[in-house]
Coordinates of C-alpha atoms in Angstrom, one line a residue:
M9 CA 112.5 89.2 93.9
R10 CA 112.9 89.7 97.5
R11 CA 111.1 92.8 98.8
L12 CA 113.0 95.2 101.1
R13 CA 109.8 96.1 102.9
N14 CA 107.0 94.5 104.8
V15 CA 103.9 96.4 103.7
K16 CA 102.3 95.1 100.5
I17 CA 101.3 97.0 97.3
V18 CA 98.1 96.3 95.5
A19 CA 97.9 97.6 92.0
T20 CA 94.6 97.9 90.0
L21 CA 94.8 96.7 86.4
G22 CA 93.0 98.6 83.6
P23 CA 93.5 100.1 80.2
S24 CA 96.9 101.4 81.1
S25 CA 98.1 98.1 82.5
S26 CA 96.6 95.2 80.7
D27 CA 99.4 93.9 78.5
R28 CA 102.1 91.4 79.6
T29 CA 105.0 93.8 79.4
V30 CA 103.4 96.4 81.8
I31 CA 102.1 93.7 84.2
R32 CA 105.6 92.2 84.4
A33 CA 107.1 95.7 84.9
L34 CA 104.5 96.4 87.7
V35 CA 105.7 93.2 89.5
E36 CA 109.3 94.1 89.2
A37 CA 108.5 97.7 90.4
G38 CA 106.9 96.2 93.6
A39 CA 103.3 95.1 93.0
D40 CA 102.4 92.1 95.2
V41 CA 98.7 91.8 94.5
F42 CA 96.7 92.8 91.4
R43 CA 93.1 94.1 91.7
L44 CA 90.6 93.3 89.0
N45 CA 87.8 95.9 89.2
M46 CA 84.6 94.2 88.2
S47 CA 82.9 97.6 87.7
H48 CA 85.0 98.1 84.6
G49 CA 85.7 95.6 81.8
S50 CA 83.9 92.5 80.5
Q51 CA 84.4 89.1 81.9
E52 CA 86.5 88.3 78.9
E53 CA 88.8 91.2 79.6
I54 CA 89.0 90.1 83.3
A55 CA 89.9 86.6 82.2
A56 CA 92.6 87.8 79.9
R57 CA 94.2 89.9 82.7
H58 CA 94.0 86.9 85.1
R59 CA 95.8 84.7 82.6
I60 CA 98.6 87.2 82.0
I61 CA 99.1 87.5 85.8
R62 CA 99.5 83.8 86.2
E63 CA 102.0 83.7 83.3
V64 CA 104.0 86.4 84.8
E65 CA 103.9 84.6 88.2
H66 CA 105.3 81.5 86.5
Q67 CA 108.1 83.5 84.9
T68 CA 109.1 85.3 88.1
G69 CA 108.7 82.3 90.4
R70 CA 107.0 84.6 93.0
P71 CA 103.4 83.9 94.2
I72 CA 101.1 86.8 93.2
G73 CA 97.8 87.5 94.7
I74 CA 94.7 88.4 92.7
L75 CA 91.8 90.4 94.2
A76 CA 88.5 90.6 92.4
D77 CA 86.6 93.7 93.5
L78 CA 82.8 93.2 93.1
Q79 CA 80.8 96.3 92.0
G80 CA 78.0 96.1 94.5
P81 CA 74.6 98.0 94.3
K82 CA 74.6 101.3 92.5
L83 CA 72.0 103.8 93.6
R84 CA 71.4 106.6 91.1
V85 CA 68.8 109.2 90.3
S86 CA 66.9 108.9 87.0
R87 CA 67.3 111.3 84.1
F88 CA 66.2 114.9 83.7
K89 CA 64.1 116.7 81.1
E90 CA 67.0 118.8 80.0
G91 CA 69.8 116.5 81.1
K92 CA 70.3 118.5 84.3
A93 CA 68.8 121.0 86.7
E94 CA 70.1 123.6 89.1
L95 CA 69.3 123.5 92.8
K96 CA 69.5 126.5 95.1
D97 CA 70.6 126.4 98.7
E98 CA 67.6 126.2 101.1
Q99 CA 65.0 125.5 98.4
K100 CA 62.5 122.7 98.7
Y101 CA 63.0 119.7 96.5
R102 CA 60.9 116.6 96.1
I103 CA 62.2 113.1 95.5
E104 CA 59.8 110.5 94.2
L105 CA 59.8 106.8 93.5
G106 CA 60.0 106.1 89.8
K107 CA 61.9 106.5 86.5
D108 CA 60.3 109.7 85.1
L109 CA 62.3 112.7 84.0
G110 CA 63.2 115.2 86.7
D111 CA 63.5 119.0 86.8
A112 CA 64.4 121.8 89.1
T113 CA 61.5 120.9 91.5
R114 CA 61.8 117.2 91.8
A115 CA 63.9 114.1 90.9
F116 CA 63.0 110.4 90.6
L117 CA 64.7 107.5 92.3
P118 CA 64.0 103.9 91.1
H119 CA 64.9 102.4 94.4
P120 CA 61.9 101.7 96.7
E121 CA 64.3 100.4 99.4
I122 CA 65.6 103.9 100.0
F123 CA 62.1 105.3 100.7
K124 CA 61.4 102.5 103.1
A125 CA 64.5 103.4 105.1
L126 CA 64.3 107.2 105.1
K127 CA 63.2 109.2 108.0
P128 CA 63.0 112.9 108.8
G129 CA 66.5 114.3 109.3
S130 CA 68.1 111.7 106.9
R131 CA 70.5 113.0 104.3
L132 CA 70.6 112.3 100.6
L133 CA 74.0 112.9 99.1
I134 CA 74.1 113.2 95.3
N135 CA 77.2 113.1 92.9
D136 CA 79.7 112.2 95.6
G137 CA 78.2 114.6 98.1
Q138 CA 78.4 117.7 95.9
I139 CA 74.6 118.1 96.4
R140 CA 73.2 117.5 99.9
L141 CA 69.5 117.2 100.7
R142 CA 68.0 116.8 104.1
V143 CA 64.6 115.0 104.5
D144 CA 61.8 117.1 106.0
S145 CA 59.0 114.5 105.6
C146 CA 58.7 111.2 103.8
D147 CA 56.6 108.1 103.1
D148 CA 57.1 104.9 101.1
T149 CA 57.1 106.6 97.7
S150 CA 58.3 110.1 98.2
A151 CA 60.4 112.5 100.3
D152 CA 60.2 116.3 100.7
T153 CA 63.7 117.7 101.3
I154 CA 65.5 120.9 101.9
V155 CA 68.6 121.6 99.8
E156 CA 71.5 122.1 102.2
V157 CA 74.2 122.3 99.4
G158 CA 72.9 123.1 96.0
G159 CA 74.5 122.9 92.5
V160 CA 73.8 121.2 89.2
I161 CA 72.1 117.8 89.4
S162 CA 72.3 115.7 86.2
D163 CA 71.4 112.3 84.7
R164 CA 72.2 109.1 86.6
K165 CA 74.3 110.6 89.3
G166 CA 75.0 108.4 92.3
V167 CA 73.1 108.7 95.6
N168 CA 74.5 108.0 99.1
V169 CA 72.2 107.6 102.1
P170 CA 74.6 107.7 105.1
D171 CA 72.3 108.0 108.1
V172 CA 70.3 104.7 107.7
V173 CA 70.9 101.0 107.1
L174 CA 69.4 100.3 103.7
P175 CA 67.4 97.0 103.2
I176 CA 69.6 96.2 100.2
P177 CA 71.8 93.1 99.9
A178 CA 75.5 93.8 99.2
L179 CA 75.5 91.4 96.3
T180 CA 73.4 92.1 93.2
A181 CA 72.6 89.6 90.4
K182 CA 75.6 90.9 88.5
D183 CA 77.8 90.5 91.6
K184 CA 76.7 86.9 92.1
D185 CA 77.4 86.1 88.4
D186 CA 80.8 87.8 88.6
L187 CA 81.6 86.1 91.9
E188 CA 81.0 82.7 90.4
F189 CA 83.0 83.6 87.3
V190 CA 86.1 84.8 89.2
C191 CA 86.0 81.9 91.6
Q192 CA 86.1 79.5 88.7
L193 CA 89.0 81.5 87.2
G194 CA 90.9 81.1 90.5
V195 CA 91.2 84.5 92.1
D196 CA 92.6 84.6 95.7
W197 CA 90.5 87.4 97.2
L198 CA 87.0 88.8 96.7
A199 CA 86.3 92.4 97.8
M200 CA 82.7 93.0 98.7
S201 CA 81.2 96.5 98.2
F202 CA 78.3 98.1 100.0
V203 CA 78.8 96.0 103.2
Q204 CA 76.6 97.3 106.0
R205 CA 76.5 94.3 108.4
A206 CA 78.1 91.0 109.1
D207 CA 75.3 89.1 107.4
D208 CA 76.4 90.7 104.1
V209 CA 79.9 89.2 104.4
A210 CA 78.4 85.8 105.5
E211 CA 76.5 85.7 102.2
G212 CA 79.7 86.3 100.3
Q213 CA 81.4 83.6 102.3
R214 CA 78.6 81.1 101.5
L215 CA 78.8 81.8 97.8
A216 CA 82.6 81.7 97.7
A217 CA 82.5 78.4 99.5
G218 CA 86.2 78.6 100.4
R219 CA 87.4 79.1 96.8
A220 CA 88.5 82.6 97.6
A221 CA 89.0 84.7 100.8
V222 CA 86.4 87.4 101.4
L223 CA 87.5 91.0 102.1
A224 CA 84.9 93.5 103.3
K225 CA 85.2 97.1 101.9
I226 CA 84.4 99.4 104.8
E227 CA 82.8 102.4 103.1
K228 CA 79.6 103.0 105.0
P229 CA 79.0 104.4 108.5
A230 CA 77.0 101.3 109.4
A231 CA 80.0 99.1 108.6
V232 CA 82.3 101.2 110.8
D233 CA 79.8 100.9 113.7
D234 CA 79.6 97.1 113.2
I235 CA 83.3 96.5 112.5
D236 CA 83.9 93.8 115.1
S237 CA 81.1 91.6 113.8
I238 CA 82.1 92.2 110.2
L239 CA 85.7 91.2 111.0
A240 CA 84.5 88.0 112.7
E241 CA 83.0 87.0 109.3
A242 CA 85.5 88.5 106.9
D243 CA 89.0 87.3 106.1
G244 CA 90.2 90.9 105.8
I245 CA 89.0 94.5 105.2
M246 CA 89.7 97.4 103.0
V247 CA 89.5 101.0 104.2
A248 CA 87.6 102.4 101.2
R249 CA 88.2 106.1 101.9
G250 CA 86.4 107.4 98.8
D251 CA 82.9 106.5 99.9
L252 CA 83.7 106.9 103.6
G253 CA 84.7 110.5 102.8
V254 CA 81.3 111.1 101.1
E255 CA 79.1 109.4 103.7
M256 CA 81.0 110.8 106.7
P257 CA 82.6 114.2 107.5
V258 CA 85.9 114.1 105.7
H259 CA 87.8 115.1 108.9
K260 CA 86.7 111.9 110.6
V261 CA 88.2 109.6 107.9
P262 CA 91.9 109.7 109.2
V263 CA 90.7 108.7 112.7
I264 CA 88.5 106.0 111.4
Q265 CA 91.3 104.7 109.1
R266 CA 93.7 104.4 112.1
R267 CA 91.0 102.6 114.2
L268 CA 90.1 100.2 111.5
I269 CA 93.8 99.3 110.9
T270 CA 94.4 98.6 114.6
T271 CA 91.2 96.6 114.9
A272 CA 92.0 94.4 111.9
Q273 CA 95.6 93.9 113.1
H274 CA 94.5 92.8 116.6
A275 CA 92.1 90.3 114.9
G276 CA 95.0 88.9 112.9
K277 CA 93.4 89.8 109.5
P278 CA 94.9 91.9 106.7
V279 CA 93.8 95.4 106.0
I280 CA 94.2 97.5 102.8
V281 CA 94.2 101.3 102.8
A282 CA 92.8 102.5 99.4
T283 CA 91.6 105.5 97.4
Q284 CA 93.5 108.5 96.0
M285 CA 96.8 107.5 97.6
L286 CA 98.9 108.9 94.7
E287 CA 96.0 110.5 92.7
S288 CA 98.1 113.1 91.0
M289 CA 100.2 110.4 89.4
I290 CA 97.4 109.6 87.0
N291 CA 98.7 112.5 85.0
S292 CA 102.1 113.3 86.6
P293 CA 105.3 111.3 86.9
V294 CA 105.8 112.5 90.5
P295 CA 103.3 112.7 93.3
T296 CA 102.5 115.6 95.6
R297 CA 104.2 115.8 99.0
A298 CA 100.9 115.4 100.7
E299 CA 100.2 112.1 98.8
V300 CA 103.6 110.8 99.9
S301 CA 102.8 111.7 103.5
D302 CA 99.4 109.9 103.1
V303 CA 101.0 106.7 102.0
A304 CA 103.6 107.0 104.8
T305 CA 100.9 107.5 107.4
A306 CA 99.1 104.3 106.4
I307 CA 102.4 102.4 106.7
Y308 CA 103.2 103.9 110.1
D309 CA 99.7 103.0 111.2
G310 CA 100.4 99.3 110.5
A311 CA 98.4 98.6 107.3
D312 CA 99.1 95.3 105.6
A313 CA 98.8 96.9 102.2
V314 CA 98.4 100.2 100.4
M315 CA 96.5 100.3 97.1
L316 CA 96.6 102.1 93.8
S317 CA 93.4 102.5 91.8
A318 CA 93.2 104.8 88.8
E319 CA 96.9 105.5 89.2
S320 CA 97.9 102.1 87.9
A321 CA 94.6 101.2 86.0
A322 CA 94.1 104.3 83.8
G323 CA 97.0 106.7 84.5
D324 CA 99.9 107.7 82.3
Y325 CA 102.5 106.4 84.8
P326 CA 101.4 103.1 86.2
V327 CA 104.9 101.6 86.7
E328 CA 106.2 104.9 88.2
A329 CA 103.3 104.9 90.6
V330 CA 104.1 101.5 91.9
A331 CA 107.8 102.3 92.1
T332 CA 107.1 105.5 94.1
M333 CA 104.9 103.6 96.5
N334 CA 107.6 101.0 96.9
S335 CA 110.3 103.7 97.6
V336 CA 108.1 105.4 100.2
A337 CA 107.5 102.1 102.0
E338 CA 111.2 101.2 102.1
E339 CA 112.1 104.6 103.4
V340 CA 109.4 104.5 106.1
E341 CA 110.4 101.1 107.3
R342 CA 114.0 102.2 107.7
D343 CA 112.9 104.8 110.1
P344 CA 113.6 103.7 113.8
H345 CA 110.3 105.3 114.8
F346 CA 108.5 102.9 112.5
R347 CA 109.7 100.0 114.8
V348 CA 108.5 102.0 117.8
R349 CA 105.1 102.3 116.2
M350 CA 104.9 98.6 115.4
E351 CA 105.7 97.6 118.9
A352 CA 103.1 99.9 120.3
L353 CA 100.4 98.4 118.1
R354 CA 100.9 94.8 119.2
P355 CA 97.9 93.2 120.9
A356 CA 98.2 92.8 124.7
A357 CA 96.1 89.7 125.1
R358 CA 97.3 86.4 123.6
P359 CA 94.8 83.9 125.1
R360 CA 95.5 80.8 122.9
V361 CA 98.6 78.6 122.6
A362 CA 99.0 79.6 119.0
D363 CA 99.0 83.3 119.9
A364 CA 101.6 82.7 122.6
I365 CA 103.8 80.7 120.2
A366 CA 103.7 83.5 117.6
A367 CA 104.6 86.1 120.3
A368 CA 107.4 83.9 121.6
A369 CA 108.8 83.5 118.1
R370 CA 108.9 87.3 117.7
E371 CA 110.4 87.7 121.2
V372 CA 113.2 85.1 120.6
A373 CA 114.0 86.5 117.2
E374 CA 114.3 90.1 118.4
T375 CA 116.3 89.3 121.6
T376 CA 118.9 86.9 120.0
D377 CA 120.8 86.9 116.8
I378 CA 118.0 85.4 114.6
K379 CA 117.8 86.2 110.9
A380 CA 114.2 85.1 110.1
I381 CA 111.1 83.4 111.4
A382 CA 110.0 80.5 109.2
C383 CA 106.3 79.5 109.4
F384 CA 105.0 76.2 108.1
T385 CA 101.4 77.0 107.3
H386 CA 98.7 75.0 105.5
G387 CA 95.9 77.5 105.5
G388 CA 97.8 80.6 106.5
T389 CA 96.8 80.8 110.2
T390 CA 100.3 80.3 111.6
A391 CA 101.8 82.9 109.3
Q392 CA 99.1 85.5 110.0
L393 CA 99.6 85.1 113.7
V394 CA 103.3 85.8 113.3
A395 CA 102.6 88.7 111.0
R396 CA 100.2 90.2 113.7
E397 CA 103.3 90.5 115.9
R398 CA 105.0 92.8 113.4
P399 CA 108.5 91.3 114.1
R400 CA 111.7 93.0 113.2
V401 CA 113.0 90.1 111.2
P402 CA 111.7 88.7 107.9
I403 CA 108.8 86.2 107.9
L404 CA 109.1 83.2 105.6
A405 CA 105.7 81.6 105.0
L406 CA 106.4 78.0 103.8
T407 CA 103.4 76.2 102.4
P408 CA 102.6 73.3 100.1
S409 CA 99.5 75.1 99.0
T410 CA 99.7 77.5 96.0
R411 CA 96.4 78.9 97.0
T412 CA 97.6 79.8 100.5
A413 CA 100.9 81.3 99.1
R414 CA 98.9 83.6 96.8
R415 CA 96.5 84.7 99.6
M416 CA 99.4 85.4 101.9
A417 CA 100.8 87.8 99.3
L418 CA 98.5 90.4 100.8
V419 CA 99.6 89.9 104.4
W420 CA 102.2 92.2 106.0
G421 CA 105.8 90.9 106.0
M422 CA 105.1 87.6 104.2
H423 CA 107.7 86.2 101.9
C424 CA 105.8 83.2 100.5
I425 CA 107.6 80.1 99.5
L426 CA 106.1 76.9 98.0
T427 CA 107.5 73.7 99.5
H428 CA 106.7 70.0 99.6
E429 CA 104.4 68.4 102.1
V430 CA 106.3 67.3 105.2
E431 CA 105.4 64.7 107.8
R432 CA 108.2 65.1 110.4
F433 CA 109.3 68.2 112.1
K434 CA 113.0 67.6 111.3
L435 CA 112.2 67.7 107.6
A436 CA 110.3 71.0 108.2
V437 CA 113.3 72.5 109.8
V438 CA 115.6 71.4 107.0
S439 CA 113.2 72.9 104.4
A440 CA 113.1 76.1 106.3
A441 CA 116.9 76.3 106.5
R442 CA 117.2 75.7 102.8
A443 CA 114.6 78.3 102.0
A444 CA 116.4 80.9 104.2
R445 CA 119.7 80.2 102.4
E446 CA 118.3 80.1 98.8
H447 CA 116.2 83.3 99.2
G448 CA 119.1 85.3 100.7
F449 CA 117.7 85.6 104.3
A450 CA 120.5 83.7 106.1
T451 CA 123.8 81.9 105.6
E452 CA 125.0 78.6 107.1
N453 CA 126.5 80.4 110.0
D454 CA 123.1 81.9 111.1
R455 CA 120.1 80.7 113.0
I456 CA 116.4 81.0 112.3
V457 CA 113.2 80.4 114.3
V458 CA 110.9 77.7 113.0
V459 CA 107.2 77.7 113.9
A460 CA 104.8 74.9 112.9
G461 CA 101.8 72.9 114.0
I462 CA 101.9 69.2 114.9
P463 CA 100.2 67.2 113.3
F464 CA 101.2 68.8 110.0
N465 CA 98.8 70.0 107.3
V466 CA 96.0 70.6 109.9
A467 CA 94.8 74.2 110.1
G468 CA 94.9 76.0 113.4
T469 CA 97.4 73.7 115.2
T470 CA 100.3 76.1 115.8
N471 CA 102.0 74.5 118.8
I472 CA 105.8 74.2 118.3
L473 CA 108.8 76.5 118.1
R474 CA 112.4 75.8 117.6
V475 CA 115.6 77.8 117.2
A476 CA 117.5 76.0 114.5
P477 CA 120.8 76.4 112.8
V478 CA 120.8 77.1 109.0
D479 CA 123.6 74.6 108.5
E480 CA 121.8 71.3 107.7
R481 CA 124.5 69.2 109.2
L482 CA 123.9 70.7 112.6
I483 CA 120.2 70.1 112.2
Y484 CA 120.7 66.4 111.6
E485 CA 123.3 66.1 114.3
G486 CA 121.3 67.8 117.0
E487 CA 117.7 66.8 116.3
P488 CA 116.3 63.3 117.2
E489 CA 114.2 61.4 114.7

């Protein structure tokens, strides 16, 4: 199932998409990676979905990535005497530490870390920002606030504190248990929620211990401010626009989205754009025009992947949502202006030999009659460097590692192919030529670019490039032992 696009599609599984028939249909419609949301469903249900994905992968012969999304800390107010209370604009409202029942004059928060971080002027956003409080004075157990935006506050609504870095780890006890569980299952990516600093990601990397790549969800202002340090620790990022739009003025989110995509691309690490991309398709077989434009914008900006959440997990039209996203992506990438955008986004500095080899591969492919760039990659580094260049021609990622092939399913432009270990460069070229023919990227009359690292099977050694004929007889005639 060769894709006719470079951007990848991530589809969340849930009640609407948990059986084998639907999951197979989602792959055929265009899903490259499946998201398992650890906030919903038991570990037994997660394991069942994981098993079906791997069975479908075996049936289709196409590596499929699996992303486990950890829940992260959930900050919530306690309950209320009557289940709810109404707050008026400009009224005084008190927040206290504890689990007592609240009313129209005060609410309780069972999170001492929040009170330790608050300061006058800090905001408390409740129920996705529908209620907004500003702190007038505070101490370690209470805060007197002014209601900036009132409304009905009710039991167990979520709380966001955007103006401070909270002394709360990104991984709860549940997250650590889930992390170990999904790593033993064999997921390919871990998405960490509530990331505020690079140390949060480092803790996830320590616990994953290389068993899965770690992706940081950027959903808090502190993470946006510290994005360079976070990217240095993470294997990729997700632009989690839902919480970003709560914790920051909503008009800033598109600018932040574009900046995060560019920053991740220059770092050579994949970036997913997520949240409400085709929201109306939860209940409708067709999206709004604005949603289609939103998906297109993320693709024009250079995102590695676009993601469906409730649309594919709990909606009435999961397969149609994936098919729509696939059609939008194909149409955008046919636009000549798309290529102009990709060329403008390329990083200017290429300080290492591996960077220069990847850039040269793209330059050769685009200025001569080359059909594809074939990358031999053990851990994925070579392929990701080529993907960072956003070449006009397809990228074949050849690897002997099933784990690497599945992880690369998230990366822009990757057509992942499992191959045998090779010890000589000539055999690598032959394998690349065969793969290009068998997967429909070239004929015997064509040429490809082959990029690899010598010695083979050592990560980070990208140091060789060859323009090679696809005809194996010419390879053997023209290449010395």
